[in-house]
PDB file of C-alpha atoms and ligand atoms in Angstrom:
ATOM      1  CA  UNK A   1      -1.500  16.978 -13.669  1.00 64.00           C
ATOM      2  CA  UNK A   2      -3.101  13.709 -14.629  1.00 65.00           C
ATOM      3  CA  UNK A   3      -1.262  10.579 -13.997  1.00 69.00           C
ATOM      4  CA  UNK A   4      -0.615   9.461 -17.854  1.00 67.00           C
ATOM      5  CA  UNK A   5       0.141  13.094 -18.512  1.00 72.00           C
ATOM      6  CA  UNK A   6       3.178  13.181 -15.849  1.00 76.00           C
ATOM      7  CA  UNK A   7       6.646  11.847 -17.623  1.00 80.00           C
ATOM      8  CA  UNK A   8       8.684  11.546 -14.246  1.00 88.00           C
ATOM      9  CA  UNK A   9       7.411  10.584 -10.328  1.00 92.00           C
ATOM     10  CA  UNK A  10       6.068  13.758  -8.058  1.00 95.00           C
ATOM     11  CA  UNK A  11       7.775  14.245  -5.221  1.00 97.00           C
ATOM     12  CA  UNK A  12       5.912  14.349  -1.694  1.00 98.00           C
ATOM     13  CA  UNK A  13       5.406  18.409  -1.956  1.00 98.00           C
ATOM     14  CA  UNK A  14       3.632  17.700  -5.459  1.00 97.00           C
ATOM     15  CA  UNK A  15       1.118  15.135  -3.632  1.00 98.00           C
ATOM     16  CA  UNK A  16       0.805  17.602  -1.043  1.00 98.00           C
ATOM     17  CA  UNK A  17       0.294  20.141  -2.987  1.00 98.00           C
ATOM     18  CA  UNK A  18      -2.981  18.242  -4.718  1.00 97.00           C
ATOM     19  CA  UNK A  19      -4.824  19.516  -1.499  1.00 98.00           C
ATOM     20  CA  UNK A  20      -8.269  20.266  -2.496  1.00 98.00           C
ATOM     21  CA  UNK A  21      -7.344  19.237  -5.833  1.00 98.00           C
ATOM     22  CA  UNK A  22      -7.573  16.710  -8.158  1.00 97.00           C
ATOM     23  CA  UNK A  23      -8.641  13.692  -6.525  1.00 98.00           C
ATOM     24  CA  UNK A  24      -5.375  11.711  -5.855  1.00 98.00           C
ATOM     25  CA  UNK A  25      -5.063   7.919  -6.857  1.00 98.00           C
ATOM     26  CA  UNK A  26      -3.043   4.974  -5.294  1.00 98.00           C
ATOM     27  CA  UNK A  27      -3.089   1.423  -4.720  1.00 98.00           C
ATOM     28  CA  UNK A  28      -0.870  -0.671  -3.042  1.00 98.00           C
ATOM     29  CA  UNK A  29       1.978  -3.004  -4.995  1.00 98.00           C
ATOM     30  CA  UNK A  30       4.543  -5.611  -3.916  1.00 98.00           C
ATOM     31  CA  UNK A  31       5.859  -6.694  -7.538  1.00 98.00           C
ATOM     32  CA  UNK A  32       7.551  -5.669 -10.435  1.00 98.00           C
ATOM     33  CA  UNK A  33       4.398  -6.546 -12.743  1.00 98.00           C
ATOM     34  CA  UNK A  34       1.845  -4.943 -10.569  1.00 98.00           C
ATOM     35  CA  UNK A  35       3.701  -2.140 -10.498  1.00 98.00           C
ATOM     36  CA  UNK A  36       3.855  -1.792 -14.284  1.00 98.00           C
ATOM     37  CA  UNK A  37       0.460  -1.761 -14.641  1.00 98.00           C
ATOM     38  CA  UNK A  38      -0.440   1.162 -12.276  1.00 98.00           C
ATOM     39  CA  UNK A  39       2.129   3.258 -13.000  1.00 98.00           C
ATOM     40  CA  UNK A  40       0.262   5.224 -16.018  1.00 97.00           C
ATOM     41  CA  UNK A  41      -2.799   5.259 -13.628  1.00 97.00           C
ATOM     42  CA  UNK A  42      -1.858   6.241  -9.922  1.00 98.00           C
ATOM     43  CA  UNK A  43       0.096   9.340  -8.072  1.00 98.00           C
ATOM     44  CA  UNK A  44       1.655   7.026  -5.719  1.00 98.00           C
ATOM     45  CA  UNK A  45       2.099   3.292  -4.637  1.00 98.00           C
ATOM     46  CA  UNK A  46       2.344   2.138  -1.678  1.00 98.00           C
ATOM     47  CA  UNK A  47       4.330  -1.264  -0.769  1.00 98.00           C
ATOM     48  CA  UNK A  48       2.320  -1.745   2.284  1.00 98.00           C
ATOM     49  CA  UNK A  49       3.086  -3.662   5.034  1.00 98.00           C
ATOM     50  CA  UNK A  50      -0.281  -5.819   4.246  1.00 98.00           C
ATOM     51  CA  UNK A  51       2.211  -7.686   1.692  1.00 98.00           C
ATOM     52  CA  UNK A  52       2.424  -9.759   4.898  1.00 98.00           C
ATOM     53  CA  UNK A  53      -1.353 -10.613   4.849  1.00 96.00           C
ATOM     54  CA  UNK A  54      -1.739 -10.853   1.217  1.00 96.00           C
ATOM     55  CA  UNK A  55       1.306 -12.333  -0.304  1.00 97.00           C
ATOM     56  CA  UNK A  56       3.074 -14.375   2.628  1.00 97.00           C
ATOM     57  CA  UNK A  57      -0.276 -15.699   4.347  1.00 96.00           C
ATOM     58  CA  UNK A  58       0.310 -13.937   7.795  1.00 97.00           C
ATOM     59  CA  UNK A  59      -3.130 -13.097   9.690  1.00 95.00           C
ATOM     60  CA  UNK A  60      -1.695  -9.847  10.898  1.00 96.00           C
ATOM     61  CA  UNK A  61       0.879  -7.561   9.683  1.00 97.00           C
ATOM     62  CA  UNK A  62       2.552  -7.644  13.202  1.00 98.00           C
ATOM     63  CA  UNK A  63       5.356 -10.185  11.607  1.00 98.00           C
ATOM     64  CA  UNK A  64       6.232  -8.055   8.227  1.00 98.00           C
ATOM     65  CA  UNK A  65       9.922  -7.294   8.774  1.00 98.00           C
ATOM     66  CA  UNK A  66      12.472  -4.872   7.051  1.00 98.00           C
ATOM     67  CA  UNK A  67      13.726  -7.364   5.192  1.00 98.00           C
ATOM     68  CA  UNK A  68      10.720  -8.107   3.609  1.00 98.00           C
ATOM     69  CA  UNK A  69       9.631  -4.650   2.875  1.00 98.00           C
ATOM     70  CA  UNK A  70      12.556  -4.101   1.230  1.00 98.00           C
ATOM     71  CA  UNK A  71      13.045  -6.839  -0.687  1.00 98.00           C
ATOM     72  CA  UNK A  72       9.229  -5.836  -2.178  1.00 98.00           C
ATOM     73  CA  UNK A  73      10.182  -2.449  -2.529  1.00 98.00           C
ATOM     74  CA  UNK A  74      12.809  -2.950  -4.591  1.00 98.00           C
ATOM     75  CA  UNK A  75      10.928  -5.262  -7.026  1.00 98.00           C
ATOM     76  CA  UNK A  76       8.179  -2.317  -7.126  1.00 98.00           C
ATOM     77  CA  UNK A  77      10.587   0.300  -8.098  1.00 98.00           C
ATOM     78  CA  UNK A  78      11.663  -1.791 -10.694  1.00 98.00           C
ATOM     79  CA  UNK A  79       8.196  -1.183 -12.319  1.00 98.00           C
ATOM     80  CA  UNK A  80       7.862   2.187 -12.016  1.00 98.00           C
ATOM     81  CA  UNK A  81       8.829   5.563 -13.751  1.00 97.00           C
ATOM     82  CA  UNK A  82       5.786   7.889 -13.448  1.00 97.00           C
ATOM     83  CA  UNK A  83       4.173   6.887  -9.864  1.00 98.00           C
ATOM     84  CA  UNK A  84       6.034   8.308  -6.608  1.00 98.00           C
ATOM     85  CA  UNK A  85       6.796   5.096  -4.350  1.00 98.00           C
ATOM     86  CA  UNK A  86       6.245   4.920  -1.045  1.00 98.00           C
ATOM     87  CA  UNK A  87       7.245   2.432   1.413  1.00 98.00           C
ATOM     88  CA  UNK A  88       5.572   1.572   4.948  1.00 98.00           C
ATOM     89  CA  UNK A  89       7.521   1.320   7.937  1.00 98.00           C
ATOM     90  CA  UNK A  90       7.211  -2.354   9.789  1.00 98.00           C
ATOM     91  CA  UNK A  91       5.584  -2.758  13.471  1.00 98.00           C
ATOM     92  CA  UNK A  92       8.638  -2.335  15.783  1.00 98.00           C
ATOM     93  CA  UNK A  93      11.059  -0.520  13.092  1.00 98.00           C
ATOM     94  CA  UNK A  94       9.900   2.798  14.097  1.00 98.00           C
ATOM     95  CA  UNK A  95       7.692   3.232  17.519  1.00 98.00           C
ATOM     96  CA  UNK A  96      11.257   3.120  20.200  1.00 98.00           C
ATOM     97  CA  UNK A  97      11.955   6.499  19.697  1.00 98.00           C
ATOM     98  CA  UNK A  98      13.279   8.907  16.515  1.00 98.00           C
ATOM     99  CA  UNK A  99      16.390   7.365  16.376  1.00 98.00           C
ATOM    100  CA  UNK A 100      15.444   3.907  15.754  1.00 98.00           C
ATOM    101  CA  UNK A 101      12.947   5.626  12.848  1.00 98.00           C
ATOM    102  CA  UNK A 102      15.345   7.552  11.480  1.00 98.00           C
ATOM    103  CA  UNK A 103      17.756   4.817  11.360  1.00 98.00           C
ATOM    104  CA  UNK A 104      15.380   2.177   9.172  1.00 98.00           C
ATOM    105  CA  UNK A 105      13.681   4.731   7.475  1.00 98.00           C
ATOM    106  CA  UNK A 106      16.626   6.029   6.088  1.00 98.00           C
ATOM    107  CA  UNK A 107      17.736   2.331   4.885  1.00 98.00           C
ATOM    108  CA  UNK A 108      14.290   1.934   3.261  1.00 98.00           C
ATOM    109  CA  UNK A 109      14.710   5.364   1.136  1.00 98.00           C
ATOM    110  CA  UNK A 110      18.513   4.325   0.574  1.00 98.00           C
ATOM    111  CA  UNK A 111      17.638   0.545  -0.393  1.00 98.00           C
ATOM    112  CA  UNK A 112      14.807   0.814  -2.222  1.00 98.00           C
ATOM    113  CA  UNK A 113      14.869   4.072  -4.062  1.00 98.00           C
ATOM    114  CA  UNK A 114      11.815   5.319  -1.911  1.00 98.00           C
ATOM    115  CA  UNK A 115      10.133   8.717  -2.545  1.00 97.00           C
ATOM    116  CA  UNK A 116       8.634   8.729   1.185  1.00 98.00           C
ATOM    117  CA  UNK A 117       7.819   6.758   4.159  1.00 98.00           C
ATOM    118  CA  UNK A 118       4.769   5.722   5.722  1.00 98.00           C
ATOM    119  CA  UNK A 119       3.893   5.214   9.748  1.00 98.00           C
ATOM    120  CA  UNK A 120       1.002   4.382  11.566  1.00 98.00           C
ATOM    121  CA  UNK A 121       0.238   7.012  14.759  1.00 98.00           C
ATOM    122  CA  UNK A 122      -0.939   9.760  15.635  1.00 98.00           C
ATOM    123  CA  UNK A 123       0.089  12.179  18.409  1.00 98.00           C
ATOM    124  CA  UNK A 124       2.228   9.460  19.753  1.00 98.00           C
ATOM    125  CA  UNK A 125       4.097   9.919  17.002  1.00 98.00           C
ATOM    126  CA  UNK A 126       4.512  13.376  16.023  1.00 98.00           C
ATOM    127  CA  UNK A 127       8.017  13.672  17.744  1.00 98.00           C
ATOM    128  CA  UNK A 128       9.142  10.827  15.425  1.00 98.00           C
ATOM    129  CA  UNK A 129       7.602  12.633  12.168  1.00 98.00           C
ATOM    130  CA  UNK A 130       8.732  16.077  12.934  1.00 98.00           C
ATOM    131  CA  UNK A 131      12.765  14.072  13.807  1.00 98.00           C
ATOM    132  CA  UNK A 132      12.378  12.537  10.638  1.00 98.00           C
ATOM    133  CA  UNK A 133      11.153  15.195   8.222  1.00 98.00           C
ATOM    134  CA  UNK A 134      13.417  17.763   9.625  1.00 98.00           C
ATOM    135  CA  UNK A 135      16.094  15.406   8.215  1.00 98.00           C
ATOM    136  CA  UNK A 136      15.214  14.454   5.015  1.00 98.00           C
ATOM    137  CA  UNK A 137      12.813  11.766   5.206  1.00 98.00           C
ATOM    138  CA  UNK A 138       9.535  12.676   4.087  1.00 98.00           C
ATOM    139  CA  UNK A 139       7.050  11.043   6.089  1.00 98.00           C
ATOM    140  CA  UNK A 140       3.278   9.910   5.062  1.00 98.00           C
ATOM    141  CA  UNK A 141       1.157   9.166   8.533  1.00 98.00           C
ATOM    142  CA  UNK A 142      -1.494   7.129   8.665  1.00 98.00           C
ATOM    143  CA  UNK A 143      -4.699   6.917  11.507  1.00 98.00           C
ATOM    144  CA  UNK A 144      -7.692   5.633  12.649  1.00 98.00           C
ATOM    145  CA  UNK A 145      -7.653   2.185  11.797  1.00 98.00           C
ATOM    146  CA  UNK A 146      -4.127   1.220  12.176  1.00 98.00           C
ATOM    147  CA  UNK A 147      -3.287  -2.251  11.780  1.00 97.00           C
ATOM    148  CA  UNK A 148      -0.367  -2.496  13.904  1.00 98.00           C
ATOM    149  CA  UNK A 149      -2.016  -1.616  16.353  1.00 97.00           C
ATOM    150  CA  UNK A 150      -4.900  -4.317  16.436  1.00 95.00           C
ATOM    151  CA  UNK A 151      -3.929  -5.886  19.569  1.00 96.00           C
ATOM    152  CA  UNK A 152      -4.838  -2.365  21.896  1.00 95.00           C
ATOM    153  CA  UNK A 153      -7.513  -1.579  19.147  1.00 95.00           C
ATOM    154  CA  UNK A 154      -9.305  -4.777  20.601  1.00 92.00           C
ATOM    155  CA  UNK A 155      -9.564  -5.991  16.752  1.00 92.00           C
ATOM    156  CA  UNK A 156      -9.827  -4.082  12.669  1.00 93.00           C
ATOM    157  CA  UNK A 157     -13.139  -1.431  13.965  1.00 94.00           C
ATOM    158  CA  UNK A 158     -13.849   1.828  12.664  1.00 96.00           C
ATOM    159  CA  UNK A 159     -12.473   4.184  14.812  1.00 96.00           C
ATOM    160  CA  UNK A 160     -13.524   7.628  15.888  1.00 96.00           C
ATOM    161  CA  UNK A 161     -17.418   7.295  16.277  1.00 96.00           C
ATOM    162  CA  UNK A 162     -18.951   9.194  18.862  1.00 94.00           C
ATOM    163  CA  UNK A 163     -16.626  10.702  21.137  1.00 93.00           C
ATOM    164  CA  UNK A 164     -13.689   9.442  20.142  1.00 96.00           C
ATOM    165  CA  UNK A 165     -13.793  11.504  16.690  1.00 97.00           C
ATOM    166  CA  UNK A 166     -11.834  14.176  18.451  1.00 97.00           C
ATOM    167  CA  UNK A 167      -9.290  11.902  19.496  1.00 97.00           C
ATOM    168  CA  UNK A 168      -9.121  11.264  16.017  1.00 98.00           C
ATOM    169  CA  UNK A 169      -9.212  14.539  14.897  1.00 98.00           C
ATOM    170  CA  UNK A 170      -6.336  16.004  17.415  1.00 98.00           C
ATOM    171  CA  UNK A 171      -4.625  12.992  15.258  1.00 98.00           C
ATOM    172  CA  UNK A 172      -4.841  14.106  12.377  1.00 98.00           C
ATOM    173  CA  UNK A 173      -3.928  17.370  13.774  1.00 98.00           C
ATOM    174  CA  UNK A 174      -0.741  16.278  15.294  1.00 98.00           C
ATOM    175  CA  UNK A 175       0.609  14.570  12.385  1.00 98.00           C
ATOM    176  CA  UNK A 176      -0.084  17.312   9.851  1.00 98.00           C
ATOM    177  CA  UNK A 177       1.504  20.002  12.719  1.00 98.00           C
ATOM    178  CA  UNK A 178       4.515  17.562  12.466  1.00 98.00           C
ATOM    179  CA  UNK A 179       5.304  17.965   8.769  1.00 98.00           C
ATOM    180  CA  UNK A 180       3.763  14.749   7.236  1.00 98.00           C
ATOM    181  CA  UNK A 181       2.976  15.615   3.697  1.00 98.00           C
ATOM    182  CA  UNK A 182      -0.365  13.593   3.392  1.00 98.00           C
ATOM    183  CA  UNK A 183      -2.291  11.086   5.831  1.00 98.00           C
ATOM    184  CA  UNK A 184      -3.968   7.716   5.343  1.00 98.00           C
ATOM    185  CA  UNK A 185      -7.179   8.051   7.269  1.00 98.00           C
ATOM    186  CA  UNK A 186      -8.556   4.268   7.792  1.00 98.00           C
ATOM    187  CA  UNK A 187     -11.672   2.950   8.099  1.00 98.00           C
ATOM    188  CA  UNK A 188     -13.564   6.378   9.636  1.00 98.00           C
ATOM    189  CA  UNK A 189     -17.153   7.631   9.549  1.00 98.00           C
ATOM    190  CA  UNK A 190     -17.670   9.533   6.705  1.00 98.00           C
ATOM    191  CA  UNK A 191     -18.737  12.865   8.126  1.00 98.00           C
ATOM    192  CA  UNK A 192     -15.233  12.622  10.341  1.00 98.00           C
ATOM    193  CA  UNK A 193     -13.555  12.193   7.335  1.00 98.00           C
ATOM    194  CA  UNK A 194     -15.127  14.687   5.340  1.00 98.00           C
ATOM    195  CA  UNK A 195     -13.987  17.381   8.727  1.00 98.00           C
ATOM    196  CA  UNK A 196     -10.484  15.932   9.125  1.00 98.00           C
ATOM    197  CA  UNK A 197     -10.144  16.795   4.949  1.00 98.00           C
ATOM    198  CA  UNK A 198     -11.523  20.155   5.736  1.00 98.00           C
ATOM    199  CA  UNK A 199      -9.695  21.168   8.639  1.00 98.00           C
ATOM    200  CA  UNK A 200      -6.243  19.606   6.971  1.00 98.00           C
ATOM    201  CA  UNK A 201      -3.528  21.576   5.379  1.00 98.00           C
ATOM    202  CA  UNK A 202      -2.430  18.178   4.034  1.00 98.00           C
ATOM    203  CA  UNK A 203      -3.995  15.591   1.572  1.00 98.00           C
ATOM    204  CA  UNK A 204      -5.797  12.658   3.066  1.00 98.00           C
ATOM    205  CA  UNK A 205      -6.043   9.616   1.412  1.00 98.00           C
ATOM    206  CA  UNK A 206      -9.091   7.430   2.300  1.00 98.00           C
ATOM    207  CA  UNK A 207      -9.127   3.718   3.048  1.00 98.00           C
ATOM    208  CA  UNK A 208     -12.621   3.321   4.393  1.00 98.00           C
ATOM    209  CA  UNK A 209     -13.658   6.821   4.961  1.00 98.00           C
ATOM    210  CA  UNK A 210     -14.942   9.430   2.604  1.00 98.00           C
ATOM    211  CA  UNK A 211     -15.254  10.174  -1.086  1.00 98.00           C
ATOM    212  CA  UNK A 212     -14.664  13.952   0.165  1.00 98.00           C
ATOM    213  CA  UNK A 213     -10.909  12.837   1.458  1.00 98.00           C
ATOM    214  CA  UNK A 214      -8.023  14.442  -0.982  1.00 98.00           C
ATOM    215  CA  UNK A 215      -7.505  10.868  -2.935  1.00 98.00           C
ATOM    216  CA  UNK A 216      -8.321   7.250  -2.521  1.00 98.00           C
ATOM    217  CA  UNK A 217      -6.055   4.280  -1.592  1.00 98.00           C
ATOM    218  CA  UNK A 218      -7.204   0.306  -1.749  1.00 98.00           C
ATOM    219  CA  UNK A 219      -5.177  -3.017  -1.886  1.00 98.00           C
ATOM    220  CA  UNK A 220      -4.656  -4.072  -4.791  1.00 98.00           C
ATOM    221  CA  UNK A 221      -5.311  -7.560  -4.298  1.00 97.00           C
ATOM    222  CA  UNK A 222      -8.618  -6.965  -2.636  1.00 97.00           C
ATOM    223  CA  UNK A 223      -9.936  -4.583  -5.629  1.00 98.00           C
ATOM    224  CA  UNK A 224      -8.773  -7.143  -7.800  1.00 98.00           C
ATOM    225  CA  UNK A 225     -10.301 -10.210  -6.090  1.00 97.00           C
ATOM    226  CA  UNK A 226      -6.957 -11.814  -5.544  1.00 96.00           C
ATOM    227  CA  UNK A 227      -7.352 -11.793  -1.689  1.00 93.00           C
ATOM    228  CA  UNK A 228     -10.484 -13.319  -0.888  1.00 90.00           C
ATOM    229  CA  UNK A 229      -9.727 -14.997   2.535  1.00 89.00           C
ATOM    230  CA  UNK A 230     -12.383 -12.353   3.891  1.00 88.00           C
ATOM    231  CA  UNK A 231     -13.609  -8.638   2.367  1.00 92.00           C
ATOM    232  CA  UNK A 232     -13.597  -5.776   4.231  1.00 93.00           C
ATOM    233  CA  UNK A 233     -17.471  -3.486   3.340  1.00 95.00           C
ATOM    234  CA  UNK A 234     -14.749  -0.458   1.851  1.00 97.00           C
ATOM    235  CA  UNK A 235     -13.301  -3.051  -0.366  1.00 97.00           C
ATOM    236  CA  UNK A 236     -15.123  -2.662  -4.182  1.00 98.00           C
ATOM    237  CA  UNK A 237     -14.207  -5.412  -6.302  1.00 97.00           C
ATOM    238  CA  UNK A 238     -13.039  -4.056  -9.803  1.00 98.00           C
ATOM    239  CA  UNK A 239     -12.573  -7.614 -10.713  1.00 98.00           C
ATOM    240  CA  UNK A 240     -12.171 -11.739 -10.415  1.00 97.00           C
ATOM    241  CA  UNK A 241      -8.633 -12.346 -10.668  1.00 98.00           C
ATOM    242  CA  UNK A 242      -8.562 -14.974  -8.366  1.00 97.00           C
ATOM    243  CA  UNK A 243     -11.757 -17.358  -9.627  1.00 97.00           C
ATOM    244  CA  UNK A 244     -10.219 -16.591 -12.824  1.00 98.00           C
ATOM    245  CA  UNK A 245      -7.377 -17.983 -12.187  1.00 98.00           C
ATOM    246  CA  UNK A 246      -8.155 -21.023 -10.035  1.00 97.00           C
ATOM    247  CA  UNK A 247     -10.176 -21.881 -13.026  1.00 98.00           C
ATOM    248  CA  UNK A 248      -7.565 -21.605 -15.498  1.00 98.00           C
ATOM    249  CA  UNK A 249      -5.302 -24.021 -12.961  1.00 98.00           C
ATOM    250  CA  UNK A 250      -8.043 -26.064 -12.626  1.00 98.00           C
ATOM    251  CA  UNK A 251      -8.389 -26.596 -16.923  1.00 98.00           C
ATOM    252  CA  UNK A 252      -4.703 -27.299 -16.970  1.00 98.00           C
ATOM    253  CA  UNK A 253      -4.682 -29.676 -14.645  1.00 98.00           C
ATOM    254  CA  UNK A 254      -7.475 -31.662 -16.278  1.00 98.00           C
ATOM    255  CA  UNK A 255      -5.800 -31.226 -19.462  1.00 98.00           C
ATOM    256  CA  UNK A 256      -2.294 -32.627 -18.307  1.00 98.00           C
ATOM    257  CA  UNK A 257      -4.447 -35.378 -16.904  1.00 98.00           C
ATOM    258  CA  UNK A 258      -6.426 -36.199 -20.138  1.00 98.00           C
ATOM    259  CA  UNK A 259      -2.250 -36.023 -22.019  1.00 98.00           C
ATOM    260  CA  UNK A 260      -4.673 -32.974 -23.978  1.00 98.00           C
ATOM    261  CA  UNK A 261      -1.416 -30.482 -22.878  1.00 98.00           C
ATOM    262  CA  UNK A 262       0.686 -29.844 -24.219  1.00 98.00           C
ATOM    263  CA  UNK A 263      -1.024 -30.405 -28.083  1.00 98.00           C
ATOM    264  CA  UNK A 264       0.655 -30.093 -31.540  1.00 97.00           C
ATOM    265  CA  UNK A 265       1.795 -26.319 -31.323  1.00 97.00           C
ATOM    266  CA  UNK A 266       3.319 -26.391 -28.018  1.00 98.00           C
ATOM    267  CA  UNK A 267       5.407 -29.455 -29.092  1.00 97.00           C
ATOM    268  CA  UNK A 268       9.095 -29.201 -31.092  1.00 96.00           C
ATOM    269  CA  UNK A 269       9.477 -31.263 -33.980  1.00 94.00           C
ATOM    270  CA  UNK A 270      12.396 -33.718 -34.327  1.00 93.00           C
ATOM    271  CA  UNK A 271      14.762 -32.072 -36.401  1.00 84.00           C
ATOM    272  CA  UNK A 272      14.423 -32.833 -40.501  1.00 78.00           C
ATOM    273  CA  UNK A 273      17.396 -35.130 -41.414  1.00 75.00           C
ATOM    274  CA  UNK A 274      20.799 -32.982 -42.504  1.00 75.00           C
ATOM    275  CA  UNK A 275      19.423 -30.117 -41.022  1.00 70.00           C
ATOM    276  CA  UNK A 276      21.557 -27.606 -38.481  1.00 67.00           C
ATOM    277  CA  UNK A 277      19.965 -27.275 -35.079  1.00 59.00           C
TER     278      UNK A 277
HETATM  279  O1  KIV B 301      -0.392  -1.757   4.367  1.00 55.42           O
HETATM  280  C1  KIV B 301      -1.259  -1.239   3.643  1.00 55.42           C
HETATM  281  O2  KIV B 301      -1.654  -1.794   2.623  1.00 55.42           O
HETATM  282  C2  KIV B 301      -1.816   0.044   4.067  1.00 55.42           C
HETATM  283  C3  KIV B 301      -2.992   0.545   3.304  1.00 55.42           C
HETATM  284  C4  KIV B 301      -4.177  -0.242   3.712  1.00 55.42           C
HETATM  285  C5  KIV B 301      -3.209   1.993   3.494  1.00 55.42           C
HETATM  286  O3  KIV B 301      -1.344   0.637   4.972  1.00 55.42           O
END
C-alpha cells in the first residue's frame, strides 16, 4: 500500500513484509514540522542519532544521549499519524550486554510512542537483537558503515570491498537470523548490496548502497541542503533550503537596518478615538 493511501502507521511486520516489494521510503526527522511533512510520503521515519551532527553541531554522533533522542522523538511523534516511527539507539545505551538494551530500548518505545528500535552491529550484536525481539521490542539493525563505530572503522569508508564483503554479508546474515525486521545497509558497493537484498529474508534499506536494496533512507537535512558543513557522494540534493534561507536572513537584516521592516501592514494603528480595544 502506498504511503498517502495508508490511514494509520504499519507496524514492523508490514515493513517487513514489503520484501521484494514496493520500494520502501524513509527519511530521517527530529521535529514536529518535519515530521508533518513526510508523513503522507514515507513508510517510516527515523529520529536518527545524526540529530547530534545535524541539529546540535556535534562532529560525531558518539555524544547523542537518551535524553536527547527522546526528547526528539517525542516532538516527531507529535507529527505523525500515517508513517511508523522509529527511534535509534545512542552509542553506549545498548552495546554492554541485552540487559542494558532491553532496559533503554524499552524507555524509548515507552517514552516516545516508538514503533521500533534501531542499532548499529552486526554479529556482535545478534544476542542483543534476538534478547530484545523475543520480548517485545522490535528491532531494526543497521551495518556496514556504522557511525558509532568510526573510531575502530579508522574514519566514515565504505565498507565491505574486496574481502571484507563476506564479513559484511555473515552481517547481514546474523542480524536477519536474529529477528530484526529490516536492516540499514550503509555506504556498501553496489553489487554487495544488490546480494545482501537477494540473499535477505528481510527488507534492506539503503544509505549509500544500491537502488536494488528493499527501500531507500537519506537525512533529511542533507537531501534538503540544510546540512552543508560537508556532502557525502550518496547524498542527492532535492533542494536549497539552507542558501535559501541564509538569504532570506540576510534581506531582513538589511531591511531592519534600512528601518524598511517592519512597513505599513505589519504595523498596528493607534486606536480611533472612543473606540473599544
Ligand atoms: O542516524 C541516522 O540518521 C542514521 C541513518 C543515516 C540511517 O542512522
Amino acid at each position: 500500500m502506498s504511503a498517502t493511501a495508508r490511514k494509520s502507521a504499519p507496524l514492523p511486520a508490514d515493513i517487513r513484509a514489503r520484501k521484494g516489494g514496493a520500494p520502501l521510503v524513509s527519511l530521517t526527522a527530529y521535529t514536529t514540522p518535519m515530521a508533518q511533512m513526510m508523513d503522507a510520503h514515507c513508510d517510516f521515519v527515523l529520529v536518527g542519532d545524526s540529530v547530534g551532527m545535524v541539529l546540535h553541531g556535534l562532529e560525531s554522533t558518539l555524544g547523542v544521549t537518551m535524553e536527547m533522542m527522546i526528547l526528539h522523538a517525542q516532538a516527531v511523534k507529535r507529527g505523525l499519524s500515517r508513517a511508523m516511527m522509529v527511534v535509534d539507539m545512542p552509542f553506549g545505551a545498548y552495546e554492554e550486554g541485552p540487559q542494558q538494551a532491553f532496559r533503554n530500548a524499552a524507555r524509548l518505545m515507552a517514552e516516545t510512542g516508538a514503533g521500533a528500535v534501531k542499532l548499529e552491529g552486526g554479529e556482535s550484536m545478534a544476542e542483543t537483537i534476538a534478547f530484545l525481539t523475543a520480548r517485545g521490542i522490535p528491532v531494526m539493525a543497521h551495518v556496514g558503515l556504522t557511525p558509532q563505530s568510526i573510531n575502530t572503522l579508522g574514519g566514515y569508508k565504505v565498507q565491505g570491498r574486496g574481502d571484507a564483503g563476506d564479513r559484511l554479508m555473515a552481517d547481514a546474515r546474523a542480524v536477519a537470523g536474529a529477528g530484526a525486521f529490516a536492516v540499514v545497509l550503509e555506504k556498501v558497493p553496489q553489487g554487495l548490496a544488490d546480494r545482501v537484498t537477494a540473499e535477505l529474508p528481510i527488507p534492506t534499506i539503503g544509505i549509500g548502497a544500491s537502488a536494488g536494496c528493499d527501500g531507500q533512507i537519506l537525512v533529511v537535512d542533507d537531501m534538503l541542503g540544510l546540512f552543508t558543513a560537508f556532502k557525502p557522494k550518496f547524498v542527492k540534493r532535492y533542494a536549497s533550503l539552507g542558501e535559501q534561507a541564509e538569504a532570506a536572513i540576510a534581506a531582513y537584516a538589511e531591511e531592519v537596518r534600512a528601518r524598511t521592516f517592519p512597513a505599513a501592514e505589519h504595523v498596528f494603528a493607534d486606536a480611533a478615538p472612543g473606540a473599544k480595544s
